[in-house]
Amino acid sequence: MDNQNRGATWPTWLPLRDDLRDQVPYGAPQLEVSTRLNTNENPFGPSKTLVKDLESAISEIGARLNRYPDRDAVELRRALAQYLNQLSDTRFSEVNIWSANGSNEVIQSIFLAFGGSGRSAVGFEPSYSMHHNIARVTGTSWITVNRVGDFVIDVESARSTIAAKKSSLVFLTTPNNPTGTITSINDIRTLGRICAEVNALLVVDEAYQEFSQESSAITLVDEFPNIIVCRTMSKAFAFAGARVGYLVANPAVIEAMLLVRLPYHLSSATQALALVALSYSRELLANVAHLRRERMRIKKELERIGVETLTSGANFFLFQTDDPKSLWKALLAHDVLVRDVGLPQYLRVTVGSPEENDRFIAALSKALGSSATG
Ligand SMILES: Cc1ncc(COP(=O)(O)O)c(C=O)c1O
């Protein structure tokens, strides 16, 4: 179905909220193409041994599907804490972790608990548009602070907006989607302090953290009870289809999540599959290193054919063009799908498998060659 704005064409019998009538469902085009590099998916599917272990986990829980799952997913939260402790030398346990169906659901729960009517949230844009969308759906006002230069955050202008607006939530995505920009851990610490002064929560969306070299904001959670870090298994773990996201925070935040979650929100299948995937973290993180190397390789190739790219700490990056719409179409004509993220001078490409990346580079050379010759 197309993401059409129905505007005034909703049926009169449908008591849809007035503030939703003009909205369009979120989503990138899902087109049938040989090279799909538009949704920041990880191109490497699970290995044969991982698939086998996932199958055994499913057949084990199959016999118990008459029962509800562990309502609070304690074993999974404990395993997520262990995974993070290994990565960042932290000391988290399940009391610091909340998990839900993708980090989108985690973000929605944050808005349900801390946003809502009469409250506001600040975001540094351009950034992940679901933060703004979920704000709207939960009746939270949305306040934008524009990123400057190559899409970095000007901490001083952030300070004045946060101090003036007294929002309950401030969203920071790092590495940022769609720009790939990293915010340094020092700047996150400063923002954490600024937020604490007005009793705001700083929500750091680290969906792409494993692809970056910067320290994770989870290392600040002990020091700053007002910092919440959202992460996902969709990207580094190549587990987007399973829908597993999580947050790391002070235990009081986790207790607040219990107030807004639906009972049994995370199915037994999801919990069991995620536990298996976490036990393969070493293998899966090796693929992340491979993707980082591919990111460097493609960027070099693009520079060789005269296309400028922006520095990125994620599994995607922006590349420059004077005419994103025409180039997007030209690439599609070569069976390559990238993302037009609505920035006037850029398109975004996800780092794929080496073969996909080669096809993208070849298609881009051809598309630019044909547009250069008219
Ligand atoms: C910055 C950011 N946060 C969160 C998400 C949501 O991820 P998921 O719901 O698959 O965990 C995405 C997905 O692309 C993203 O780019």
Coordinates of C-alpha atoms and ligand atoms in Angstrom, one line a residue:
M1 CA 0.0 0.0 0.0
D2 CA 1.3 3.5 -0.9
N3 CA 2.0 5.9 1.9
Q4 CA -0.6 8.4 0.7
N5 CA -1.8 11.4 2.7
R6 CA -5.6 10.9 2.7
G7 CA -6.2 14.4 4.0
A8 CA -10.0 15.1 3.9
T9 CA -10.8 11.7 2.2
W10 CA -11.2 9.6 5.4
P11 CA -14.7 8.1 5.7
T12 CA -17.1 10.4 7.7
W13 CA -18.1 7.4 10.0
L14 CA -14.5 6.9 11.2
P15 CA -13.9 8.9 14.4
L16 CA -10.2 9.3 13.7
R17 CA -8.4 11.9 15.8
D18 CA -8.2 15.3 14.1
D19 CA -4.4 15.5 14.6
L20 CA -3.9 12.2 12.7
R21 CA -6.0 13.0 9.6
D22 CA -3.2 14.7 7.7
Q23 CA -0.5 12.1 8.6
V24 CA 1.2 9.6 6.4
P25 CA 2.3 6.1 7.7
Y26 CA 6.0 5.9 8.3
G27 CA 8.0 3.7 5.9
A28 CA 10.5 3.5 3.1
P29 CA 9.3 2.1 -0.2
Q30 CA 9.5 -1.7 -0.2
L31 CA 10.3 -2.3 -3.9
E32 CA 11.4 -5.5 -5.6
V33 CA 15.0 -4.8 -6.7
S34 CA 18.1 -6.8 -6.8
T35 CA 20.1 -4.4 -4.6
R36 CA 18.2 -3.0 -1.7
L37 CA 20.3 -0.5 0.3
N38 CA 17.6 1.8 1.7
T39 CA 16.7 0.7 5.2
N40 CA 20.0 0.2 7.0
E41 CA 19.5 -3.6 7.2
N42 CA 22.5 -5.8 7.9
P43 CA 23.1 -7.8 4.6
F44 CA 24.5 -10.9 6.3
G45 CA 21.7 -13.4 7.2
P46 CA 22.3 -15.8 10.1
S47 CA 24.9 -18.6 9.6
K48 CA 23.8 -22.2 9.1
T49 CA 24.7 -23.1 12.7
L50 CA 22.8 -20.1 14.1
V51 CA 19.8 -21.0 12.0
K52 CA 19.9 -24.5 13.4
D53 CA 20.0 -23.2 17.0
L54 CA 17.1 -20.8 16.2
E55 CA 15.1 -23.7 14.9
S56 CA 15.7 -25.8 18.0
A57 CA 14.7 -22.9 20.2
I58 CA 11.5 -22.5 18.3
S59 CA 10.6 -26.2 18.4
E60 CA 11.3 -26.2 22.1
I61 CA 8.9 -23.4 22.8
G62 CA 6.4 -24.7 20.3
A63 CA 5.2 -27.3 22.8
R64 CA 4.6 -24.5 25.4
L65 CA 2.8 -21.9 23.3
N66 CA -0.5 -22.4 25.3
R67 CA 1.3 -20.5 28.1
Y68 CA 2.0 -16.8 28.2
P69 CA 5.7 -15.7 28.0
D70 CA 7.7 -14.4 30.9
R71 CA 5.9 -11.1 31.2
D72 CA 9.1 -9.2 32.1
A73 CA 11.5 -11.1 29.9
V74 CA 14.0 -11.4 32.8
E75 CA 16.3 -14.0 31.3
L76 CA 16.6 -11.9 28.1
R77 CA 17.2 -8.7 30.0
R78 CA 19.9 -10.5 32.0
A79 CA 21.6 -11.7 28.8
L80 CA 21.4 -8.2 27.3
A81 CA 23.1 -6.8 30.4
Q82 CA 25.9 -9.4 30.1
Y83 CA 26.4 -8.5 26.4
L84 CA 26.7 -4.8 27.2
N85 CA 29.0 -5.4 30.2
Q86 CA 31.4 -7.4 27.9
L87 CA 31.4 -4.6 25.3
S88 CA 31.7 -1.6 27.6
D89 CA 33.1 -2.9 30.9
T90 CA 30.0 -1.9 32.8
R91 CA 28.2 -3.7 35.6
F92 CA 24.6 -3.8 34.6
S93 CA 22.0 -6.4 35.5
E94 CA 18.4 -7.0 34.4
V95 CA 17.2 -4.1 36.7
N96 CA 18.9 -1.7 34.3
I97 CA 17.5 -3.1 31.1
W98 CA 14.1 -3.0 29.4
S99 CA 13.3 -4.8 26.2
A100 CA 10.4 -4.6 23.7
N101 CA 9.5 -5.3 20.1
G102 CA 12.2 -3.3 18.4
S103 CA 13.6 0.0 19.7
N104 CA 10.6 1.7 18.1
E105 CA 8.4 0.2 20.8
V106 CA 11.0 1.1 23.4
I107 CA 10.9 4.7 22.2
Q108 CA 7.1 4.6 22.2
S109 CA 7.1 3.4 25.8
I110 CA 9.4 6.2 26.8
F111 CA 6.9 8.7 25.3
L112 CA 4.0 7.0 27.0
A113 CA 5.7 7.2 30.4
F114 CA 7.4 10.6 30.2
G115 CA 5.7 12.6 27.4
G116 CA 2.0 13.1 26.5
S117 CA -0.4 16.0 26.5
G118 CA 1.0 19.3 28.0
R119 CA 4.6 18.0 27.7
S120 CA 7.3 18.5 25.1
A121 CA 10.4 16.7 23.7
V122 CA 13.4 18.2 21.9
G123 CA 15.2 16.6 19.0
F124 CA 18.3 17.5 17.0
E125 CA 17.3 17.4 13.3
P126 CA 17.7 16.0 10.7
S127 CA 17.4 12.8 12.6
Y128 CA 15.4 9.6 12.9
S129 CA 11.9 10.8 12.1
M130 CA 10.1 8.2 14.2
H131 CA 11.0 10.2 17.3
H132 CA 8.9 13.1 16.0
N133 CA 6.2 10.7 14.7
I134 CA 5.8 9.0 18.1
A135 CA 5.8 12.4 19.8
R136 CA 2.8 13.3 17.6
V137 CA 1.0 10.1 18.1
T138 CA 1.4 10.4 21.9
G139 CA 0.3 14.0 22.0
T140 CA 3.7 15.3 23.0
S141 CA 4.8 18.7 21.4
W142 CA 8.0 18.4 19.4
I143 CA 10.7 21.0 19.4
T144 CA 13.5 21.0 16.9
V145 CA 17.0 22.2 17.3
N146 CA 18.7 22.2 13.9
R147 CA 22.1 20.5 13.5
V148 CA 24.8 22.8 12.1
G149 CA 27.6 22.4 9.6
D150 CA 28.0 18.7 8.7
F151 CA 25.0 18.0 10.9
V152 CA 26.7 18.3 14.3
I153 CA 25.1 19.5 17.5
D154 CA 25.8 23.0 18.7
V155 CA 25.8 22.3 22.4
E156 CA 25.3 26.0 23.3
S157 CA 22.1 26.4 21.2
A158 CA 20.9 23.1 22.7
R159 CA 21.5 24.5 26.2
S160 CA 19.4 27.6 25.6
T161 CA 16.5 25.6 24.0
I162 CA 16.5 23.0 26.7
A163 CA 16.7 25.6 29.5
A164 CA 13.9 27.7 27.9
K165 CA 11.5 24.9 27.0
K166 CA 11.7 22.8 30.1
S167 CA 10.9 19.7 28.1
S168 CA 10.7 16.3 29.9
L169 CA 12.5 14.5 27.0
V170 CA 15.5 15.3 24.8
F171 CA 16.3 12.9 22.0
L172 CA 19.9 12.5 20.6
T173 CA 20.7 9.9 18.0
T174 CA 24.4 8.9 17.7
P175 CA 25.6 7.7 15.3
N176 CA 22.8 9.8 13.8
N177 CA 20.3 8.5 11.2
P178 CA 20.3 9.7 8.4
T179 CA 23.6 11.6 8.6
G180 CA 25.9 9.1 10.3
T181 CA 27.3 11.9 12.5
I182 CA 28.8 10.8 15.9
T183 CA 28.3 13.0 19.0
S184 CA 31.3 12.7 21.3
I185 CA 30.9 11.2 24.8
N186 CA 32.0 14.5 26.2
D187 CA 29.2 16.3 24.5
I188 CA 26.7 13.7 25.7
R189 CA 28.0 14.2 29.2
T190 CA 27.5 18.0 28.9
L191 CA 24.0 17.5 27.5
G192 CA 23.2 15.1 30.3
R193 CA 24.2 17.8 32.8
I194 CA 22.1 20.4 30.9
C195 CA 19.1 18.1 31.0
A196 CA 19.5 17.3 34.7
E197 CA 19.3 21.0 35.5
V198 CA 15.7 21.1 34.2
N199 CA 14.7 17.5 35.2
A200 CA 14.7 16.3 31.6
L201 CA 15.6 12.8 30.5
L202 CA 18.3 12.6 27.8
V203 CA 17.4 9.7 25.5
V204 CA 20.4 8.6 23.5
D205 CA 19.3 6.5 20.5
E206 CA 22.3 4.2 19.8
A207 CA 20.7 1.9 17.2
Y208 CA 24.0 1.9 15.3
Q209 CA 26.4 2.1 18.2
E210 CA 28.3 -1.2 17.4
F211 CA 29.4 0.3 14.0
S212 CA 31.1 3.3 15.7
Q213 CA 34.4 3.6 17.5
E214 CA 33.1 6.1 20.1
S215 CA 32.4 5.0 23.6
S216 CA 28.7 4.2 24.3
A217 CA 26.6 6.5 26.4
I218 CA 25.7 3.4 28.5
T219 CA 29.0 4.2 30.3
L220 CA 27.3 7.4 31.7
V221 CA 24.2 5.8 33.0
D222 CA 25.6 5.2 36.5
E223 CA 26.7 8.8 36.8
F224 CA 23.5 10.3 35.2
P225 CA 20.2 8.8 36.3
N226 CA 18.5 11.0 33.7
I227 CA 20.3 9.3 30.7
I228 CA 18.4 6.5 28.9
V229 CA 20.2 4.7 26.1
C230 CA 18.1 2.9 23.5
R231 CA 19.6 0.1 21.4
T232 CA 18.5 -2.6 19.0
M233 CA 19.3 -6.1 17.8
S234 CA 18.1 -5.1 14.3
K235 CA 21.3 -3.7 13.0
A236 CA 24.6 -5.2 14.5
F237 CA 22.9 -8.5 15.2
A238 CA 21.2 -8.7 11.8
F239 CA 18.0 -9.5 13.6
A240 CA 15.6 -6.9 12.3
G241 CA 12.9 -9.5 11.5
A242 CA 12.8 -10.7 15.1
R243 CA 12.0 -7.2 16.5
V244 CA 14.1 -6.8 19.6
G245 CA 15.1 -3.5 21.0
Y246 CA 16.1 -2.5 24.5
L247 CA 17.1 0.3 26.7
V248 CA 19.7 0.8 29.5
A249 CA 18.9 3.1 32.4
N250 CA 18.6 3.7 36.0
P251 CA 16.2 1.0 37.7
A252 CA 13.6 3.7 38.3
V253 CA 13.2 4.2 34.5
I254 CA 12.7 0.4 34.2
E255 CA 10.0 0.5 36.9
A256 CA 8.3 3.3 34.9
M257 CA 8.4 1.1 31.8
L258 CA 6.4 -1.6 33.6
L259 CA 3.6 0.9 34.1
V260 CA 3.1 1.5 30.3
R261 CA 4.0 -1.8 28.7
L262 CA 1.2 -4.1 27.5
P263 CA 1.1 -7.4 29.5
Y264 CA 3.1 -10.2 27.7
H265 CA 4.3 -7.7 25.0
L266 CA 7.3 -9.7 24.1
S267 CA 6.4 -13.2 22.7
S268 CA 8.0 -16.4 23.9
A269 CA 9.4 -16.9 20.3
T270 CA 11.0 -13.4 20.3
Q271 CA 12.6 -14.0 23.7
A272 CA 13.9 -17.4 22.9
L273 CA 15.3 -16.3 19.5
A274 CA 17.0 -13.3 21.0
L275 CA 18.7 -15.4 23.6
V276 CA 20.1 -17.6 20.9
A277 CA 21.3 -14.7 18.8
L278 CA 23.0 -13.1 21.9
S279 CA 24.9 -16.3 22.4
Y280 CA 26.4 -15.7 18.9
S281 CA 27.4 -12.2 19.6
R282 CA 31.1 -12.8 18.8
E283 CA 30.3 -14.2 15.3
L284 CA 27.8 -11.4 14.6
L285 CA 30.1 -8.7 15.7
A286 CA 32.7 -10.0 13.3
N287 CA 30.3 -9.2 10.5
V288 CA 30.0 -5.7 11.9
A289 CA 33.8 -5.3 11.5
H290 CA 33.4 -6.5 7.9
L291 CA 30.7 -3.9 7.3
R292 CA 32.9 -1.1 8.7
R293 CA 35.7 -2.1 6.3
E294 CA 33.2 -2.2 3.4
R295 CA 32.0 1.3 4.4
M296 CA 35.6 2.6 4.1
R297 CA 36.0 0.8 0.7
I298 CA 32.8 2.2 -0.9
K299 CA 33.5 5.7 0.3
K300 CA 37.0 5.5 -1.3
E301 CA 35.5 4.2 -4.5
L302 CA 32.9 7.0 -4.5
E303 CA 35.6 9.6 -4.0
R304 CA 37.5 8.1 -6.9
I305 CA 34.5 8.8 -9.2
G306 CA 34.2 12.3 -7.8
V307 CA 31.3 11.8 -5.4
E308 CA 31.7 13.3 -2.0
T309 CA 30.6 11.5 1.1
L310 CA 30.1 12.4 4.8
T311 CA 31.9 10.8 7.7
S312 CA 29.7 8.1 9.2
G313 CA 29.9 6.0 12.3
A314 CA 27.0 3.7 11.1
N315 CA 26.3 1.1 8.5
F316 CA 25.2 3.8 6.1
F317 CA 26.4 7.2 4.9
L318 CA 25.3 10.2 2.9
F319 CA 26.7 11.0 -0.5
Q320 CA 26.4 14.3 -2.3
T321 CA 24.4 15.1 -5.4
D322 CA 22.9 18.3 -6.8
D323 CA 19.7 16.5 -7.7
P324 CA 18.8 13.7 -5.2
K325 CA 15.4 13.0 -6.8
S326 CA 16.8 12.4 -10.3
L327 CA 19.7 10.4 -9.1
W328 CA 17.4 8.2 -6.9
K329 CA 15.4 7.4 -10.0
A330 CA 18.4 6.8 -12.2
L331 CA 19.8 4.3 -9.6
L332 CA 16.4 2.6 -9.4
A333 CA 16.5 2.2 -13.2
H334 CA 19.8 0.2 -12.6
D335 CA 17.9 -1.9 -10.0
V336 CA 19.5 -0.3 -7.0
L337 CA 17.4 1.2 -4.2
V338 CA 18.9 3.9 -1.9
R339 CA 17.1 6.3 0.4
D340 CA 16.0 9.9 -0.5
V341 CA 15.9 11.2 3.1
G342 CA 14.6 14.6 2.0
L343 CA 18.0 16.4 2.3
P344 CA 18.5 18.9 -0.6
Q345 CA 22.0 17.7 -1.4
Y346 CA 22.3 14.1 -0.3
L347 CA 21.1 10.6 -0.7
R348 CA 21.7 7.9 1.9
V349 CA 23.1 4.4 1.1
T350 CA 23.3 1.4 3.4
V351 CA 26.5 -0.6 3.4
G352 CA 25.5 -4.0 1.9
S353 CA 27.4 -7.2 1.1
P354 CA 30.5 -6.7 -1.1
E355 CA 28.5 -7.8 -4.2
E356 CA 25.7 -5.4 -3.5
N357 CA 28.2 -2.6 -2.9
D358 CA 29.9 -3.4 -6.2
R359 CA 26.6 -3.2 -7.9
F360 CA 25.8 0.1 -6.2
I361 CA 29.2 1.6 -7.2
A362 CA 28.8 0.4 -10.8
A363 CA 25.2 1.8 -11.0
L364 CA 26.2 5.1 -9.6
S365 CA 29.1 5.5 -12.1
K366 CA 26.7 4.7 -14.9
A367 CA 24.0 7.0 -13.6
L368 CA 26.4 9.9 -13.2
G369 CA 28.0 9.2 -16.6
S370 CA 24.6 9.3 -18.3
S371 CA 23.4 12.4 -16.5
A372 CA 26.8 14.1 -17.3
T373 CA 26.2 13.4 -21.0
G374 CA 22.6 14.6 -20.8
Ligands
LIG1 C1 18.1 5.7 14.9 C2 17.1 4.6 14.9 N1 16.5 4.2 16.0 C3 15.6 3.2 16.1 C4 15.4 2.5 14.9 C5 14.3 1.4 15.1 O1 14.9 0.1 15.1 P1 14.1 -1.2 15.5 O2 12.7 -0.8 15.8 O3 14.2 -2.1 14.3 O4 14.9 -1.7 16.7 C6 16.0 2.7 13.7 C7 15.7 2.0 12.5 O5 16.1 2.2 11.5 C8 16.9 3.8 13.7 O6 17.5 4.2 12.6

